[in-house]
Short mmCIF file of N, CA and C in Angstrom, two decimals:
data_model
loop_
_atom_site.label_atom_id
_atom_site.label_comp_id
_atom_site.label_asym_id
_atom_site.label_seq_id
_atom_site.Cartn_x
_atom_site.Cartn_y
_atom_site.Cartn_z
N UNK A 1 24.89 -9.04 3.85
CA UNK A 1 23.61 -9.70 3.81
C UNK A 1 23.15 -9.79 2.35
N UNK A 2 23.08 -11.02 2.02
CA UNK A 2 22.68 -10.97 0.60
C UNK A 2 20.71 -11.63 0.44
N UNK A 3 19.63 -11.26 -0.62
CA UNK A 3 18.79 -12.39 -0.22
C UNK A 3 18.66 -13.13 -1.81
N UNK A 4 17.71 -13.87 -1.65
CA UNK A 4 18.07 -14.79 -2.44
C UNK A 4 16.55 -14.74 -3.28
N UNK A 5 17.04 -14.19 -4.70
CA UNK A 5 15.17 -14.07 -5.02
C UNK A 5 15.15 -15.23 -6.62
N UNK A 6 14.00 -15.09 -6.40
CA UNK A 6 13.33 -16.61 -7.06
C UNK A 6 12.99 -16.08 -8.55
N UNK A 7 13.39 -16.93 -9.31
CA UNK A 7 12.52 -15.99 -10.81
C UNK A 7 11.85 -16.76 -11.11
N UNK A 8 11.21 -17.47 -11.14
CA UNK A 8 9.55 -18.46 -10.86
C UNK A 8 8.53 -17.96 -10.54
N UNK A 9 9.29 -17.60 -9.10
CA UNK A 9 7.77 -16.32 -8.03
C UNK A 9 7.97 -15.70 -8.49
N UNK A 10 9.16 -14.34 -9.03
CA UNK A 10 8.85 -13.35 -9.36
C UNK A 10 8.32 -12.98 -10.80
N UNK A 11 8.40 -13.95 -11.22
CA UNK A 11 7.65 -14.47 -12.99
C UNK A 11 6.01 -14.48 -12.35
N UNK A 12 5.85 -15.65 -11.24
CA UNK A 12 4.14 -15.36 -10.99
C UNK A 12 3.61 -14.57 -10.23
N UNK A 13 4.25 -13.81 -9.52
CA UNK A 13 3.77 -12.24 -8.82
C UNK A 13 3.65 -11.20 -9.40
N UNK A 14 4.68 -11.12 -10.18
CA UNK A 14 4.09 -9.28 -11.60
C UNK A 14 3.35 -10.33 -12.47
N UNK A 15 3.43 -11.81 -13.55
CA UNK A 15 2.49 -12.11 -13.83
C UNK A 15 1.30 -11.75 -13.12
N UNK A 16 0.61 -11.89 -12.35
CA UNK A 16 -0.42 -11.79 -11.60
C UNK A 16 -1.06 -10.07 -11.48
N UNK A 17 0.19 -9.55 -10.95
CA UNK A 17 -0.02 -8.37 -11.07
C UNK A 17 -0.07 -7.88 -11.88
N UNK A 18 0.31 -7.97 -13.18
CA UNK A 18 0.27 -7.34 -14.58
C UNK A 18 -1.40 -7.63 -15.26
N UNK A 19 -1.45 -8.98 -15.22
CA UNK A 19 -3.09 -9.49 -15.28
C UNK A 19 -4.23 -8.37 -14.90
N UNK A 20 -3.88 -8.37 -13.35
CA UNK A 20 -5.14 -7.41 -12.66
C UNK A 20 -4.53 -6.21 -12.72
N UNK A 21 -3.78 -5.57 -13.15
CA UNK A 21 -3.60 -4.22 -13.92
C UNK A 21 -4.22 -3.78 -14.70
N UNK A 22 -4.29 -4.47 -15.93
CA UNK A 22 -3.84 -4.43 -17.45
C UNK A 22 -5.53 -4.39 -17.24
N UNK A 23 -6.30 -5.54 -16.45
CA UNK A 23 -7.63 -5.99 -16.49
C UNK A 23 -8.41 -4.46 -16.10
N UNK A 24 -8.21 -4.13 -14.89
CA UNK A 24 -8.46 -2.60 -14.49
C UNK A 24 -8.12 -1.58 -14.97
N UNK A 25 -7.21 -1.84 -16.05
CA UNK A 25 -7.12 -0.55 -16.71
C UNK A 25 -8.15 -0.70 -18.56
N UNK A 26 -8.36 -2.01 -18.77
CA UNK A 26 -9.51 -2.13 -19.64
C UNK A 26 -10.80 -1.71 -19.08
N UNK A 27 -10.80 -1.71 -17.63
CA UNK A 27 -12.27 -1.54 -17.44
C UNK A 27 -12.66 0.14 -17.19
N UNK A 28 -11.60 0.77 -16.72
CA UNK A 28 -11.50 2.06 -16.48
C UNK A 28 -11.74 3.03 -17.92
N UNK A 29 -10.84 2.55 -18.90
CA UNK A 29 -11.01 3.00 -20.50
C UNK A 29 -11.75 2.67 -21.28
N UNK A 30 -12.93 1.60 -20.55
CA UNK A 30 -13.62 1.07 -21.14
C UNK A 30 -13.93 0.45 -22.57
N UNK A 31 -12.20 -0.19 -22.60
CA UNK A 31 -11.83 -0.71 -23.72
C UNK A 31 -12.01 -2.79 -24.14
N UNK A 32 -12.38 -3.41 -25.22
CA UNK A 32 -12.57 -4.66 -25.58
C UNK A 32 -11.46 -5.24 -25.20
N UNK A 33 -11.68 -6.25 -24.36
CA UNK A 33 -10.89 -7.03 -22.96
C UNK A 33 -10.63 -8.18 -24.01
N UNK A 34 -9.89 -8.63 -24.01
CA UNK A 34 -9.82 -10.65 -25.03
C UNK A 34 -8.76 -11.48 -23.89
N UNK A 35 -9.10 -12.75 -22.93
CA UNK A 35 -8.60 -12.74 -22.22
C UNK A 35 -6.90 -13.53 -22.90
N UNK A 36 -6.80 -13.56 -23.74
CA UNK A 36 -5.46 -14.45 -24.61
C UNK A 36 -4.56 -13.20 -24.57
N UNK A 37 -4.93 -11.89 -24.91
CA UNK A 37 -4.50 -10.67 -25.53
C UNK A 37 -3.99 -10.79 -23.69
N UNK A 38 -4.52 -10.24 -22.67
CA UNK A 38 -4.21 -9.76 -21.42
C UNK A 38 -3.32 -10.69 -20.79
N UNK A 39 -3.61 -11.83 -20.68
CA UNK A 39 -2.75 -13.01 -20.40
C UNK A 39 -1.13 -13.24 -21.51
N UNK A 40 -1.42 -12.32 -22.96
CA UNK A 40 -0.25 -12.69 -23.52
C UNK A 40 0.66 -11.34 -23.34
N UNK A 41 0.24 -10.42 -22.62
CA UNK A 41 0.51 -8.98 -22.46
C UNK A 41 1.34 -9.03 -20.86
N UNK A 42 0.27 -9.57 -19.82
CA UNK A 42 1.43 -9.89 -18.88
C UNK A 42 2.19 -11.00 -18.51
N UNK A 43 2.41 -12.34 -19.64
CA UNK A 43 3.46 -12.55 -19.59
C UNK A 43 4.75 -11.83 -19.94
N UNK A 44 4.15 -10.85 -21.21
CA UNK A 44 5.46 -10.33 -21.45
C UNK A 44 6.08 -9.55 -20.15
N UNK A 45 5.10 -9.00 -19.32
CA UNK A 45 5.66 -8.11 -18.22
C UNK A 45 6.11 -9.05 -17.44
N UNK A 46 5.90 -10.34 -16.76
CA UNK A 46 6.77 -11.04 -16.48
C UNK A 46 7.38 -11.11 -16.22
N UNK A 47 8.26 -11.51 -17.77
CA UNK A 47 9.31 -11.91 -18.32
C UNK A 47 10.08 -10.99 -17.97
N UNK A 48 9.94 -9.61 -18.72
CA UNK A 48 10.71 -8.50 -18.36
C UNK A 48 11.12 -8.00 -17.20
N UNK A 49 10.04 -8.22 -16.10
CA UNK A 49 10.58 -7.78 -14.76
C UNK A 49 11.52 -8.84 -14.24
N UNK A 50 11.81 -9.90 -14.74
CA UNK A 50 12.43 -11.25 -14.96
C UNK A 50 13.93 -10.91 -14.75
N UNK A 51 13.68 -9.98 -16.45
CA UNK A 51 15.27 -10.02 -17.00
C UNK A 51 15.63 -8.68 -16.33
N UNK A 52 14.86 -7.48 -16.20
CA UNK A 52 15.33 -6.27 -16.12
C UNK A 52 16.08 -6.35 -14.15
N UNK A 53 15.30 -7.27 -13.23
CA UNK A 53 15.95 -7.68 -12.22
C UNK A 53 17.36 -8.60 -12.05
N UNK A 54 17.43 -9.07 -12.96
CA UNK A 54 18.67 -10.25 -13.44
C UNK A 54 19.83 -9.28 -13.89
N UNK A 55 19.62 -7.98 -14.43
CA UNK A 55 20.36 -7.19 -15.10
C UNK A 55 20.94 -6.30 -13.93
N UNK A 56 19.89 -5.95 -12.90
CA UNK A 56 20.46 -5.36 -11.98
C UNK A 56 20.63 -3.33 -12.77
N UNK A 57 19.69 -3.13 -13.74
CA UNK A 57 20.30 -1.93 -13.93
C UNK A 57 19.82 -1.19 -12.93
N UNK A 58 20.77 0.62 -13.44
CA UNK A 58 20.35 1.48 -12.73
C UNK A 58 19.10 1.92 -12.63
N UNK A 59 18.42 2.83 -11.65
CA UNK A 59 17.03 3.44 -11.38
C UNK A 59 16.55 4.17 -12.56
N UNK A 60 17.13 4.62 -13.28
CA UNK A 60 16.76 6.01 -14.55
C UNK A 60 16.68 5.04 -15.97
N UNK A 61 17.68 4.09 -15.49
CA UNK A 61 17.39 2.89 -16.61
C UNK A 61 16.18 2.20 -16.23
N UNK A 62 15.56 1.82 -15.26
CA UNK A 62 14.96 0.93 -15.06
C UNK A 62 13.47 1.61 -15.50
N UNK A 63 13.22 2.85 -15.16
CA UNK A 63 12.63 3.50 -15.69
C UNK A 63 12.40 4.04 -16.43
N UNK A 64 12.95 4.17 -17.31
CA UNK A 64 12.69 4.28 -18.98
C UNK A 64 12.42 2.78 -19.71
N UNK A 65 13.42 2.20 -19.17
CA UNK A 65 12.81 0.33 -19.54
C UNK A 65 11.30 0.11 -19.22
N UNK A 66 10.93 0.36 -18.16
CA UNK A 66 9.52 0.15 -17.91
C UNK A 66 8.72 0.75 -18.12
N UNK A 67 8.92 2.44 -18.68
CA UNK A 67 7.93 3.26 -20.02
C UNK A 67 7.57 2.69 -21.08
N UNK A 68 8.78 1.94 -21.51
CA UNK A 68 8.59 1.05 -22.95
C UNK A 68 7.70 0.01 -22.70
N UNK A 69 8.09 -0.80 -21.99
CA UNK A 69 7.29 -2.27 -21.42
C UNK A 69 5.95 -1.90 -21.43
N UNK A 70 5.45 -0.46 -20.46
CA UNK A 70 4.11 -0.33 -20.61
C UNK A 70 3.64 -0.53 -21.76
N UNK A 71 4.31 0.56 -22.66
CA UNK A 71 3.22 0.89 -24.02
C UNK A 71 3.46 -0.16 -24.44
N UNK A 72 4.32 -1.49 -24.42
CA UNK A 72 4.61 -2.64 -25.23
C UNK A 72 3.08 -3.46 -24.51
N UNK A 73 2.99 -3.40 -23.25
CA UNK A 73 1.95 -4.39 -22.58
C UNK A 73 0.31 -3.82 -22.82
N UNK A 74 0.29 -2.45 -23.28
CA UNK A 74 -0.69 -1.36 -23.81
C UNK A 74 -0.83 -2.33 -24.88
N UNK A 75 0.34 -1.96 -26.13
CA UNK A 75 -0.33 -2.45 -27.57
C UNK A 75 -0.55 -4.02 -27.35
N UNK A 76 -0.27 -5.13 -26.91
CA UNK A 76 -0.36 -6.58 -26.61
C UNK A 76 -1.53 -6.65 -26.65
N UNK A 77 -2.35 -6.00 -25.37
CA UNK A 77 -3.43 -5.94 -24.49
C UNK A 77 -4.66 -5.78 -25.11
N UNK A 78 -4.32 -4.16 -25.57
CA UNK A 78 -5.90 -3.83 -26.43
C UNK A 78 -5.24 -3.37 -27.93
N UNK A 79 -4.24 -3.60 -28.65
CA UNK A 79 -3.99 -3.09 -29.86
C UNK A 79 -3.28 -1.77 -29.95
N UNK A 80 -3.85 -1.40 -31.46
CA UNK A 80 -3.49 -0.53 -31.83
C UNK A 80 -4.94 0.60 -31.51
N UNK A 81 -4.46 2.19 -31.51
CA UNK A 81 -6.06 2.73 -31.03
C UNK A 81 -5.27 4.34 -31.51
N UNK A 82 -5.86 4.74 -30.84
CA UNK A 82 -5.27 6.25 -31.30
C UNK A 82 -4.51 7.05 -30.64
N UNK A 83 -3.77 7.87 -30.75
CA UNK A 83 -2.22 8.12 -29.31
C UNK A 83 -3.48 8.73 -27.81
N UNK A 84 -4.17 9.38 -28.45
CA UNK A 84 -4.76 10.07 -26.96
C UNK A 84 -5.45 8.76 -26.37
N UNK A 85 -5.71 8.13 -27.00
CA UNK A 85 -6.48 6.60 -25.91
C UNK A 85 -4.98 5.79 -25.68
N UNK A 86 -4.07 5.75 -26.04
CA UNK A 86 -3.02 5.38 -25.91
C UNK A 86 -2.47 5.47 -24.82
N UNK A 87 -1.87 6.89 -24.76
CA UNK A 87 -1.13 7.70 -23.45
C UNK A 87 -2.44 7.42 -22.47
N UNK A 88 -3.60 7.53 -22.65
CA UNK A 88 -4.77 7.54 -21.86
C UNK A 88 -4.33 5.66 -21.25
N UNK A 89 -4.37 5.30 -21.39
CA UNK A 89 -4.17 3.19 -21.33
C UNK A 89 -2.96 3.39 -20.76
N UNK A 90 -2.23 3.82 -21.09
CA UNK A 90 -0.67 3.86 -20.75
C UNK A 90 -0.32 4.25 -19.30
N UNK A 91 -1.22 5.75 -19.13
CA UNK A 91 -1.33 6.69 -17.92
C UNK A 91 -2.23 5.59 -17.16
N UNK A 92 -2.92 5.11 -17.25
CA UNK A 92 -3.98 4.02 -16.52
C UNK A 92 -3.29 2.93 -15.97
N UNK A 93 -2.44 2.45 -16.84
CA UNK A 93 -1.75 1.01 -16.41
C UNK A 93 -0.77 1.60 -15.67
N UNK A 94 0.06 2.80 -15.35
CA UNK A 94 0.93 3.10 -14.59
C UNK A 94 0.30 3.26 -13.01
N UNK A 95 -1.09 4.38 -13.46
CA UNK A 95 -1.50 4.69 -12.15
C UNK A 95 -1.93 3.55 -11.40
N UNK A 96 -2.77 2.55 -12.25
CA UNK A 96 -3.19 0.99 -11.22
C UNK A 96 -2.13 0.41 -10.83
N UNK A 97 -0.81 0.26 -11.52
CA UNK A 97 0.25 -0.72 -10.85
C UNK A 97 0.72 0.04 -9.74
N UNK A 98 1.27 1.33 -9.78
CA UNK A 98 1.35 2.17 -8.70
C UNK A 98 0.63 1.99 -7.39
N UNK A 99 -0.74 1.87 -7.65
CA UNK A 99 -1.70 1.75 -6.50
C UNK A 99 -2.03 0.50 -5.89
N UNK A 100 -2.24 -0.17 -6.69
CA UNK A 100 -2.05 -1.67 -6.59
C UNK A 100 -0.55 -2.52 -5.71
N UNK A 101 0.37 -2.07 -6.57
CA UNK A 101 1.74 -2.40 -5.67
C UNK A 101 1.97 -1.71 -4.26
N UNK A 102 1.50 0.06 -4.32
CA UNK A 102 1.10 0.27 -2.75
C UNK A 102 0.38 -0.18 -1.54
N UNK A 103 -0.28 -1.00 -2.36
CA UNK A 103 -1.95 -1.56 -1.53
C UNK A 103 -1.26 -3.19 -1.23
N UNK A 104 0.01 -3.76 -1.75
CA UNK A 104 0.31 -4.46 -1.46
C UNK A 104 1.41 -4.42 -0.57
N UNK A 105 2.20 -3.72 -0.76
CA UNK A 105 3.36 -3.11 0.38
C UNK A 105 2.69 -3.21 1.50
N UNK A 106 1.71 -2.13 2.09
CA UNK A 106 1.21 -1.81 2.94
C UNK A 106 0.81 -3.35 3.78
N UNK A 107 -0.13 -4.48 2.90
CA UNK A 107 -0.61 -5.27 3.25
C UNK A 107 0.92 -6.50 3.77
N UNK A 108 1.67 -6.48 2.98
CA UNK A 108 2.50 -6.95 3.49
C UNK A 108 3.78 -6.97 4.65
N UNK A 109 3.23 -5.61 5.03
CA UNK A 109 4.14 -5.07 5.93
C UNK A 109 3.50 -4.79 7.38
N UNK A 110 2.08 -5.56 7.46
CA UNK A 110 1.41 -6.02 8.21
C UNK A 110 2.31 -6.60 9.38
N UNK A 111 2.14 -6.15 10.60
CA UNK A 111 3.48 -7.34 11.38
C UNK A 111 4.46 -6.95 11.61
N UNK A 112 5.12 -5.90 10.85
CA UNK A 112 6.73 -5.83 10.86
C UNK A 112 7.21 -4.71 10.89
N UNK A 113 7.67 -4.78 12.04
CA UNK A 113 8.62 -3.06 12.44
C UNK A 113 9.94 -3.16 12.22
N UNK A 114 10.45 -2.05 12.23
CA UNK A 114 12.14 -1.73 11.64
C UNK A 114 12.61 -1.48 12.84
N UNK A 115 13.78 -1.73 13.59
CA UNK A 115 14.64 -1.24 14.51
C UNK A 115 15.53 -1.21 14.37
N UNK A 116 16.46 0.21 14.08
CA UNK A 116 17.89 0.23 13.75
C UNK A 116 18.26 -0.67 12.83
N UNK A 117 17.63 -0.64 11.22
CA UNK A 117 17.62 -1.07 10.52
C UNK A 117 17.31 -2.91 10.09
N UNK A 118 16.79 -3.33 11.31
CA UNK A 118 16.99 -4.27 11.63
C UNK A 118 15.33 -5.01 11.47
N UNK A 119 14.50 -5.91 10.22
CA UNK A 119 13.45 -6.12 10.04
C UNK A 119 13.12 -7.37 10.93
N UNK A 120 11.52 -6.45 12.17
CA UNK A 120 11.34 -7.84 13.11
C UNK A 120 9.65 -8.12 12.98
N UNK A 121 9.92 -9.12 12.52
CA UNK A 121 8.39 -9.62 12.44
C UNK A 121 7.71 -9.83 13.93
N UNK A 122 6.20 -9.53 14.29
CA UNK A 122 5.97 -9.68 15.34
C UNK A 122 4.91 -10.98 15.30
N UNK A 123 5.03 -11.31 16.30
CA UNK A 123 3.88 -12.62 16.15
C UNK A 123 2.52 -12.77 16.62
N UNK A 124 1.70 -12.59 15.68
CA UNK A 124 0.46 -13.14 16.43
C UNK A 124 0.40 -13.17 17.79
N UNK A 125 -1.30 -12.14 18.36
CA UNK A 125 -1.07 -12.11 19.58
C UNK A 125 -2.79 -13.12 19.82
N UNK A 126 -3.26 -13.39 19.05
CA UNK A 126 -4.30 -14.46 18.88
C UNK A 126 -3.68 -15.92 19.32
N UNK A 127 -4.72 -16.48 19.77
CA UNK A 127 -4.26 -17.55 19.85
C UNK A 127 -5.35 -18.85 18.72
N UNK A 128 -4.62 -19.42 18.06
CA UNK A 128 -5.66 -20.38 16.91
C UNK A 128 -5.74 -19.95 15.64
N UNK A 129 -5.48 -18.61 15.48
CA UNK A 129 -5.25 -18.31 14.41
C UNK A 129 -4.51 -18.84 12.90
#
């Protein structure tokens, strides 16, 4: 079973998600938002979740790749600042994507049970919906 993924959507879904990250984690640190800076910060995340999926690396790689990316989408975002507001922005943008990407799992998995490995969407028991 192979599936077949899109790098368009997946360019405008972490786009998107990187946006309202990056945005919630300015508001949490209560740091100067510029919307060019946030918009030029998660394209780069993007991009990267772009290539780093295209690459297919391993898990320990992928995660250290995406330590860097943060603090890369950190300095884009709000600059340069001082390491403890740094790691502080850094620790922020991890914990919102974390929570954020959970809050979307969940929502998307609305519908759909597993049986013997086997994913079955159920259908609407509304009618008009």
């Amino acid at each position: 079973m192979s599936t077949e993924l899109y790098a368009d959507i997946l360019f405008l879904i972490d786009f998107s998600m990187d946006a309202l990250t990056l945005y919630m984690t300015g508001r949490f640190t209560r740091s100067e938002m510029k919307t060019r800076r946030i918009a030029l910060s998660a394209a780069y995340g993007g991009v990267f979740s772009v290539i780093i999926t295209a690459l297919s690396t391993e898990r320990l790689q992928s995660l250290a790749l995406g330590i860097v990316c943060s603090a890369v989408m950190t300095l884009l975002a709000f600059g340069r600042s001082g390491i403890k507001l740094f790691i502080t922005r850094v620790s922020v943008l991890w914990s919102g994507g974390l929570l954020l990407g959970g809050i979307m799992t969940a929502v998307s998995s609305l519908g759909v049970t597993v049986e013997h490995g086997e994913v079955i969407r159920r259908e609407s028991t509304a009618r008009g919906v």
